[in-house]
Coordinates of C-alpha atoms in Angstrom, one line a residue:
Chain A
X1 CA 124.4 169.1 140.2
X2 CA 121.5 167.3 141.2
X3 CA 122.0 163.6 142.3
X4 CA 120.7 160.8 140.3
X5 CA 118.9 158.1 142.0
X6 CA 118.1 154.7 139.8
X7 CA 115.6 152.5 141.5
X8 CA 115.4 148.8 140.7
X9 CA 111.6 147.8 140.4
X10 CA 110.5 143.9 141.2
X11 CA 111.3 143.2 145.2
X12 CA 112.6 146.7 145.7
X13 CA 109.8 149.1 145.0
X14 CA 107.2 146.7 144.9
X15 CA 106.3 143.3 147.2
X16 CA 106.3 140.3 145.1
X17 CA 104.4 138.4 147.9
X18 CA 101.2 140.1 147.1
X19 CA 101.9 136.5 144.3
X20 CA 101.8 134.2 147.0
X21 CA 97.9 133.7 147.0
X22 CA 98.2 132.8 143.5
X23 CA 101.7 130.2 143.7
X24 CA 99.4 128.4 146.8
X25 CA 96.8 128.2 144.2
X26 CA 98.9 126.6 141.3
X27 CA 101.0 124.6 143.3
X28 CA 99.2 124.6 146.8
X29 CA 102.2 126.6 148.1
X30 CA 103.0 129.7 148.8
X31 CA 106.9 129.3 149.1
X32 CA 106.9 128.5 145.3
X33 CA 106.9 132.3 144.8
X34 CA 110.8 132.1 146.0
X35 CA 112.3 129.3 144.2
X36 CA 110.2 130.7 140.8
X37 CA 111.7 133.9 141.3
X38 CA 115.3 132.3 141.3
X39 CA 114.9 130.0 138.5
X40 CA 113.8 132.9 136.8
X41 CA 116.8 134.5 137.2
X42 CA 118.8 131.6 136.7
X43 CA 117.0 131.6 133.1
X44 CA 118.0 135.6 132.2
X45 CA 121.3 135.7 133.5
X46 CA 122.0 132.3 131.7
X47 CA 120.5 134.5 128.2
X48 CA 123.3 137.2 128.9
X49 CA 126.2 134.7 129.5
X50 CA 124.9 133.4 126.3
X51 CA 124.1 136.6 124.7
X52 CA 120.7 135.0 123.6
X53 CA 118.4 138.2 124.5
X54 CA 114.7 137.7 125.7
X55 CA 112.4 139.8 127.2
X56 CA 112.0 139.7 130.8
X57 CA 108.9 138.3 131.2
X58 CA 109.5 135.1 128.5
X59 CA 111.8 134.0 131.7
X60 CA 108.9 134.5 133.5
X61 CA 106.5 132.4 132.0
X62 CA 109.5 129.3 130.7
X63 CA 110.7 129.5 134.8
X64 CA 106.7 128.7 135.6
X65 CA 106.7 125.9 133.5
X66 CA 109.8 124.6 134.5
X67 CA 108.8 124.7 138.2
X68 CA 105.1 122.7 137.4
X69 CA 107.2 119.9 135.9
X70 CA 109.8 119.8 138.5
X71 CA 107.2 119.5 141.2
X72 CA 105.1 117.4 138.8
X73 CA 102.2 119.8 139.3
X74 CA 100.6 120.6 135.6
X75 CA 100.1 124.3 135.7
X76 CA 96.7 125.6 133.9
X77 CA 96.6 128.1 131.2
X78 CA 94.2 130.3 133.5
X79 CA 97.1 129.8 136.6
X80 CA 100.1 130.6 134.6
X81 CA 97.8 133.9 133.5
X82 CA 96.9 135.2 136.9
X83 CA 100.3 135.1 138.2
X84 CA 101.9 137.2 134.8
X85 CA 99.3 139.4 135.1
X86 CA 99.3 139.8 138.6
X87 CA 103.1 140.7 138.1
X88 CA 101.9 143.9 136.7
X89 CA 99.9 144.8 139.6
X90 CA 101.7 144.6 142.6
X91 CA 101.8 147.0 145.5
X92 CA 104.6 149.0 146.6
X93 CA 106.4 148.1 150.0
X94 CA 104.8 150.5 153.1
X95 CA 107.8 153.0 153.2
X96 CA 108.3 153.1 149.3
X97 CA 105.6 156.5 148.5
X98 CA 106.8 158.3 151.8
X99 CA 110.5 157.6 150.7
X100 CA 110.3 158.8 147.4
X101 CA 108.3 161.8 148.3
X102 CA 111.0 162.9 150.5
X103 CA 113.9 162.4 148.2
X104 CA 112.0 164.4 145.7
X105 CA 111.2 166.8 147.9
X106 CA 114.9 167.2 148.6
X107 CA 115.2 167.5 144.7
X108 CA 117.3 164.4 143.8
X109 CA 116.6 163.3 140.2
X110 CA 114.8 159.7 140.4
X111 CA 114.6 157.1 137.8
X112 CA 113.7 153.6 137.7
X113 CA 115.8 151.2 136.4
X114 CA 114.3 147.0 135.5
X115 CA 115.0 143.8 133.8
X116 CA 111.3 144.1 133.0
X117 CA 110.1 145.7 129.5
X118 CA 109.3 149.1 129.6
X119 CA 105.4 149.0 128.9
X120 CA 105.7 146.2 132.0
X121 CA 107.5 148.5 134.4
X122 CA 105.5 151.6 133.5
X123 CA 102.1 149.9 134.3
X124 CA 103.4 148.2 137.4
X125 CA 104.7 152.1 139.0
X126 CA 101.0 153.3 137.7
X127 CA 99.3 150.5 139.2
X128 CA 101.6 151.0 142.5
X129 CA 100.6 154.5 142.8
X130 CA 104.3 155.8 142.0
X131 CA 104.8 156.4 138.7
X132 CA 104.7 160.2 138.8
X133 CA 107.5 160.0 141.2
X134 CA 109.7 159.3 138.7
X135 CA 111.3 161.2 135.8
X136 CA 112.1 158.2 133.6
X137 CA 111.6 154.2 133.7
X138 CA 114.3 152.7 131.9
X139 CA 113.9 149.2 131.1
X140 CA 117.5 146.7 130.1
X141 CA 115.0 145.9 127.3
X142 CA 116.5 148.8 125.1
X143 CA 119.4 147.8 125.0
X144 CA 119.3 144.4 125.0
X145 CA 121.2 143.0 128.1
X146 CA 119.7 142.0 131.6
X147 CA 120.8 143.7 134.6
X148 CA 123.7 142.6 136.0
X149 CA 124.9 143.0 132.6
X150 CA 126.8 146.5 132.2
X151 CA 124.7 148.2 129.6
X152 CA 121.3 148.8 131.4
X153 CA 123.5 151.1 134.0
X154 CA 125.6 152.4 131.5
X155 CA 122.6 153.4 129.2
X156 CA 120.4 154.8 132.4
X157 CA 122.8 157.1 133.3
X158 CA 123.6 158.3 129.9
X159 CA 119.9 158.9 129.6
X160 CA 120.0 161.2 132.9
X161 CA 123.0 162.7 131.7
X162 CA 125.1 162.3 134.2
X163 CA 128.5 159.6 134.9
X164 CA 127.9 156.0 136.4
X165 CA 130.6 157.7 139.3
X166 CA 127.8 159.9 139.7
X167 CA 124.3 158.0 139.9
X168 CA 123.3 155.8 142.4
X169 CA 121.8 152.3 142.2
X170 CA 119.6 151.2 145.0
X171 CA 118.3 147.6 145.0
X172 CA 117.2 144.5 146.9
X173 CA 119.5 142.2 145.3
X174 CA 123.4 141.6 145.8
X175 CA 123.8 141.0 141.8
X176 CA 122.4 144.0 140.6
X177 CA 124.4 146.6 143.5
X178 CA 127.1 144.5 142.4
X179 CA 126.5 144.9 138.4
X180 CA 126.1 148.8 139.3
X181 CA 129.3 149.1 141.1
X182 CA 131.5 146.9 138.4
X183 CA 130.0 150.3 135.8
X184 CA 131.5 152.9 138.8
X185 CA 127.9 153.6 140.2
X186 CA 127.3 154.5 144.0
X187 CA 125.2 151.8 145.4
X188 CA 122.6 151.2 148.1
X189 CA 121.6 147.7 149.1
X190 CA 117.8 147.6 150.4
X191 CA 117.6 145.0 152.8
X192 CA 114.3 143.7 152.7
X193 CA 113.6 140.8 154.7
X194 CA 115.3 137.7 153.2
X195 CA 117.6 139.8 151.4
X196 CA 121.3 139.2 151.7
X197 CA 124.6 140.2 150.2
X198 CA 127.5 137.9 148.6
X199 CA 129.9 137.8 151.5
X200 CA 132.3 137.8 148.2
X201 CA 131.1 141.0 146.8
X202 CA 132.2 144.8 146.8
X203 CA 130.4 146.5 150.0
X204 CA 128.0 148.6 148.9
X205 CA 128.0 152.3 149.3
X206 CA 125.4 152.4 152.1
X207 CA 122.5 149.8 153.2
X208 CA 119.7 150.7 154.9
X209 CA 116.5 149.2 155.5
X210 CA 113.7 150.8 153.9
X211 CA 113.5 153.7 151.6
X212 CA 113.2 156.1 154.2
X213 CA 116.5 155.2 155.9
X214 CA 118.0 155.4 152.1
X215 CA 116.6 158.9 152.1
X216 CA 117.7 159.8 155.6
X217 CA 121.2 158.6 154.3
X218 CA 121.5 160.3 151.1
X219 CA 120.1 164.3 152.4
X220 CA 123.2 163.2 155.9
X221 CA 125.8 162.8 152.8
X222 CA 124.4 165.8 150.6
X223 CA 124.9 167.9 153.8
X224 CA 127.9 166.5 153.9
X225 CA 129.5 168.3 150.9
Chain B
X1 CA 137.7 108.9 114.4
X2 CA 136.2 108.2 117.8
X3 CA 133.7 110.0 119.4
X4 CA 134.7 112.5 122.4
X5 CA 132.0 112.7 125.0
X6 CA 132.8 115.1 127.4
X7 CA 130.7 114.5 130.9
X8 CA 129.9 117.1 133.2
X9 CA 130.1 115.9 136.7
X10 CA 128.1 117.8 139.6
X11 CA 124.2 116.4 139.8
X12 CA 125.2 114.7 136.5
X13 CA 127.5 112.0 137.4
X14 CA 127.5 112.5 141.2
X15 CA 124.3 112.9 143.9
X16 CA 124.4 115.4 145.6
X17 CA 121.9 114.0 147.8
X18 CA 124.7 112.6 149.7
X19 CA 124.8 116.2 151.6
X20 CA 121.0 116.2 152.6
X21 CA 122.1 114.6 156.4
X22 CA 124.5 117.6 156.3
X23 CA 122.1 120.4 155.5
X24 CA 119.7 118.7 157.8
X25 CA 121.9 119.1 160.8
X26 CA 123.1 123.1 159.6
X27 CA 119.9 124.4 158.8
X28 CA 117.0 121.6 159.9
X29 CA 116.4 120.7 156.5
X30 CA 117.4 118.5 154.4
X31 CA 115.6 120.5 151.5
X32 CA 117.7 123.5 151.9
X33 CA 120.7 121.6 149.9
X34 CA 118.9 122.6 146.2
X35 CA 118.1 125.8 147.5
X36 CA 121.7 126.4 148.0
X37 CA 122.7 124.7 144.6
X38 CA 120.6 127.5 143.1
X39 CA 122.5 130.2 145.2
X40 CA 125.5 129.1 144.3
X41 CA 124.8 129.0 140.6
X42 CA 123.3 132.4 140.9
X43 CA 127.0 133.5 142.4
X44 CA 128.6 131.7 139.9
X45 CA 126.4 133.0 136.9
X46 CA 126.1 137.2 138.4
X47 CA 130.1 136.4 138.1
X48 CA 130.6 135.3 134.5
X49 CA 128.8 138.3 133.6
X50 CA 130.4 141.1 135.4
X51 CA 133.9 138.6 134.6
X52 CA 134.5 138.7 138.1
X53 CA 136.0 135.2 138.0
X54 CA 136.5 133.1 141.2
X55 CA 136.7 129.5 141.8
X56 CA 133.8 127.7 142.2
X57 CA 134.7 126.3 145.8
X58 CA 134.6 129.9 146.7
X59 CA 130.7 130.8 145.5
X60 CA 129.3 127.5 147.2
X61 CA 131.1 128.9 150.9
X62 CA 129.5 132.3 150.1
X63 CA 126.2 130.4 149.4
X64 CA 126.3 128.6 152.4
X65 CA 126.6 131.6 154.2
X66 CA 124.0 133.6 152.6
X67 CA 121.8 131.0 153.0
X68 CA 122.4 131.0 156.6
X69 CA 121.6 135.0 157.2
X70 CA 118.7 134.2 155.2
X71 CA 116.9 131.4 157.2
X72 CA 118.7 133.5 160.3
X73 CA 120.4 130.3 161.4
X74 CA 124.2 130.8 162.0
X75 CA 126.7 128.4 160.4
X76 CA 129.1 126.7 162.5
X77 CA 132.3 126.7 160.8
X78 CA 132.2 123.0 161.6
X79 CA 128.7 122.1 159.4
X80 CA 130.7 124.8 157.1
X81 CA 133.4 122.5 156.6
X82 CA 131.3 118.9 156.4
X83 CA 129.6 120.2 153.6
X84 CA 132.4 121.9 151.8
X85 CA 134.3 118.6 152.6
X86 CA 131.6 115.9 151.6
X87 CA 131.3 117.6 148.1
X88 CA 134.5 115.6 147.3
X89 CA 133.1 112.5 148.7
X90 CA 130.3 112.2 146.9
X91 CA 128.6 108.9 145.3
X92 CA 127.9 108.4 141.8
X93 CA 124.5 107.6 140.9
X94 CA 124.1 104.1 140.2
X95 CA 123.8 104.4 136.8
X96 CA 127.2 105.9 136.5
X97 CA 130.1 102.7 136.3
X98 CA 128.0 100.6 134.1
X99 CA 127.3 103.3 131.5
X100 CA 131.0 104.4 131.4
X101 CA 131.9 101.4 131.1
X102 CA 129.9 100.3 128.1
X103 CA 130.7 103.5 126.2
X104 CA 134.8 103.0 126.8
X105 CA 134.1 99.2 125.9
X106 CA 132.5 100.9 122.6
X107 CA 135.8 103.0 122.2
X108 CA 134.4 106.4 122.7
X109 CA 136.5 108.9 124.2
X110 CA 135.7 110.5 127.7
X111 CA 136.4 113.2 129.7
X112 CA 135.0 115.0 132.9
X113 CA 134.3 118.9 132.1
X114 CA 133.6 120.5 135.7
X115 CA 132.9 123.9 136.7
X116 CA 135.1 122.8 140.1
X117 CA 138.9 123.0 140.1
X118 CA 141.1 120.6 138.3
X119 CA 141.7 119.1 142.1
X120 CA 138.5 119.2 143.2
X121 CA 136.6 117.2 140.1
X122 CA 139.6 114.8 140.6
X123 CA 139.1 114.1 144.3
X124 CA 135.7 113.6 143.1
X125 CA 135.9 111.0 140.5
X126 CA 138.5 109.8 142.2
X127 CA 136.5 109.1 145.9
X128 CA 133.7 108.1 143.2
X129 CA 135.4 104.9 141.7
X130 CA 135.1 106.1 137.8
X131 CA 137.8 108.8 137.9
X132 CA 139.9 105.6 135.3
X133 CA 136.8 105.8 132.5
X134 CA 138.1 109.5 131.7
X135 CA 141.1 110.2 129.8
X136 CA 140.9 113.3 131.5
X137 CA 139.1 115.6 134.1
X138 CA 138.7 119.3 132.6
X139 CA 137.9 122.1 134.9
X140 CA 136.7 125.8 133.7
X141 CA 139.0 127.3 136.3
X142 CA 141.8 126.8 133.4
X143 CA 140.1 129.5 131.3
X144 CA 138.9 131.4 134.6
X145 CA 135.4 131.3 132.8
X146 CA 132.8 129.2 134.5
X147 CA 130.5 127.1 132.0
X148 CA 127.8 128.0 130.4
X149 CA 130.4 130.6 129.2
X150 CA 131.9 129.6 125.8
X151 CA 135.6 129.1 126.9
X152 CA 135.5 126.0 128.9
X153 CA 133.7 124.1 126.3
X154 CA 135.5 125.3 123.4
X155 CA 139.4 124.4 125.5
X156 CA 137.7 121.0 126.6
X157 CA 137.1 120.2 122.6
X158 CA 140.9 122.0 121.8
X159 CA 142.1 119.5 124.1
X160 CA 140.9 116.1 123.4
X161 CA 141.9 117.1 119.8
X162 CA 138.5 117.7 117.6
X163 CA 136.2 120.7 116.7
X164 CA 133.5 121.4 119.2
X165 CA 131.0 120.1 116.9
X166 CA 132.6 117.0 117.6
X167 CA 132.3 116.6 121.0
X168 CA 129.4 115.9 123.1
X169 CA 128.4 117.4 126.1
X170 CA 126.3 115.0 128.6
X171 CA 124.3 117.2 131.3
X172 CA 121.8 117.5 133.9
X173 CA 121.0 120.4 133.9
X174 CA 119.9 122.7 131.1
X175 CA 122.3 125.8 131.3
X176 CA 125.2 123.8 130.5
X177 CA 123.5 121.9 127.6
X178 CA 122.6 125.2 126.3
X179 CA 126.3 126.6 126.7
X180 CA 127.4 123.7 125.0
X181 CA 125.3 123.7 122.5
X182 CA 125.8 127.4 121.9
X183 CA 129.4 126.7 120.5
X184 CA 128.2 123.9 118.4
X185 CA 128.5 121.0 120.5
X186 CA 126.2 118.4 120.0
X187 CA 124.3 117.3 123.4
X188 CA 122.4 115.0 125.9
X189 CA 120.2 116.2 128.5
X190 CA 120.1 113.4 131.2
X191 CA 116.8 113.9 132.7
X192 CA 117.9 113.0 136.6
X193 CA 114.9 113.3 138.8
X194 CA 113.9 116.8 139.4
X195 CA 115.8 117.9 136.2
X196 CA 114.0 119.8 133.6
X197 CA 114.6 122.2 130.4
X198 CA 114.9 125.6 129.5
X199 CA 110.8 125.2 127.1
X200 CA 112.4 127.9 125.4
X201 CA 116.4 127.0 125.1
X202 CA 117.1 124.8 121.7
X203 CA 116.1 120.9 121.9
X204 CA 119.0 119.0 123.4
X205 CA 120.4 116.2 120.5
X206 CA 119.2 113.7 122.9
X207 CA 117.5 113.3 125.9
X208 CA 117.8 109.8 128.2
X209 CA 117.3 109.4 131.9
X210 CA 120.5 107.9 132.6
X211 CA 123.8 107.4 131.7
X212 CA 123.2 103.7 130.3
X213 CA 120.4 104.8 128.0
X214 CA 122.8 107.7 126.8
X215 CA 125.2 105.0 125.6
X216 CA 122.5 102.9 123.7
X217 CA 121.3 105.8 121.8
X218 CA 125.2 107.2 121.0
X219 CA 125.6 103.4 120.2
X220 CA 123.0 103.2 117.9
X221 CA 123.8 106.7 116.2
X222 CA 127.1 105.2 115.5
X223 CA 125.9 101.6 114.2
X224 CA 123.4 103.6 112.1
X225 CA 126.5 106.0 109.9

């Protein structure tokens, strides 16, 4: 059986600092980009304790105007625009097309996996360059439930056909290797710079640096067997 | 029958400012102390919803020590432990006696509803001076559900004897007011500095900038029925 590889999206495929320009523009600094991103997430995972479903991107946009009133910096229309759109045009990280290349090449089954609605997550792998690596995007949107929420895991891998046990996750952020691994999922944590794990958490299957090293790993451990 | 006003107690009754000296000497800035908040409520949220409980204490250590891989700037177990130690010694904003004081003088019920342990928020309010203005101190740990999950909110209301849609829940910080609120509890946002709402979470009952003001408006509510 061919493995099944689910690839998160934002901060794993693709480099969210290609924003920067714009959050030094908005709020004349660049480092915004960060904390945005984490009130953001503070927002959706807040939704699924709550069970109070939105779309991605609505924690987007609330998370951008929560940030201009915290730092008392009134956010314009045209602003708040740029950076959403931007979001669907970022570029991929350096070693993402080579990576992928050689895991397909290999023959592993690839999918993407985001919090971010499908129509969003299928123009930002066109836009990236990367969409045709990928049999499926699957987007937590279907079913209603962010990532780390079970379901979007549960519902990607019944989509590929196969077990969680036997698709791996691979993702820049502890929470969603560690929503993977709580459905039975094999898990790769992408260190990107600035990328850490909960000292707390289950160890991930295997971390490696770039999506290269994730390949190198994953051909190792099919030679393995 | 008197009105129960349950108060959350991190950033809401207590400043946490208090541990800016601290983060200053771990990490070389002061600033770093909300960025940790954040971390630590991420933690705290990812494990609600994979119902991975642990005690709070434990998610702000991990936080620390994320933080510190992330700005690549080890911990010393000693700045480990003056942080983790000054979050029991921490000062209530000013605001704090004189409002309690004037709502027990008014003959509404109080009590503390923390996401710390039940020794924790007591050391707290304890070091604080107010821990007498609370019949008693609440802390999720007793459900092993951290708030904004349902459970704390609806055993706080069990406890002090009435249905959660009457009790209040007084918070700085939106999440909570939206937990509470999502099992029916009525609710005041206390707009500390900083402080902002979810633009697209329901409109708190009342919003006031400080503990004081809370107890005019829930004064004149109840002069008004």
């Amino acid at each position: 059986m061919k493995t099944v590889i689910l690839f998160d999206v934002n901060e794993t495929l693709l480099d969210l600092r290609a924003l920067e320009p714009l959050f030094e523009r908005a709020f004349g600094n660049a480092q915004v980009r960060e904390q945005w991103f984490r009130e953001m997430l503070l927002l959706a995972f807040q939704a699924t304790i709550l069970d109070q479903y939105r779309p991605f991107g609505e924690h987007a946009r609330a998370a951008l105007r929560m940030l201009a009133q915290q730092l008392e910096r009134p956010l314009s229309d045209a602003d708040e625009r740029a950076i959403l759109d931007q979001m669907k045009q970022l570029p991929a990280f350096p070693d993402v097309a080579p990576g992928l290349t050689r895991l397909r090449q290999a023959d592993f089954r690839m999918a993407a996996l985001t919090n971010s609605t499908e129509e969003v997550g299928t123009a930002q792998l066109r836009h990236a360059g990367i969409f045709d690596q990928f049999e499926r995007v699957f987007s937590a949107d279907r079913v209603r439930r962010l990532k780390p929420a079970p379901e979007p895991y549960q519902m990607a891998a019944y989509e590929m056909g196969v077990a969680p046990a036997d698709a791996w996750l691979v993702a820049a952020h502890g929470w969603d290797v560690a929503g993977a691994a709580a459905v039975g999922c094999r898990t790769a944590f992408l260190a990107r710079p600035g990328k850490v794990l909960d000292p707390l958490g289950p160890a991930p299957t295997l971390v490696a640096k770039d999506v290269g090293a994730i390949a190198g790993l994953l051909l190792e451990a099919a030679a393995a067997r």
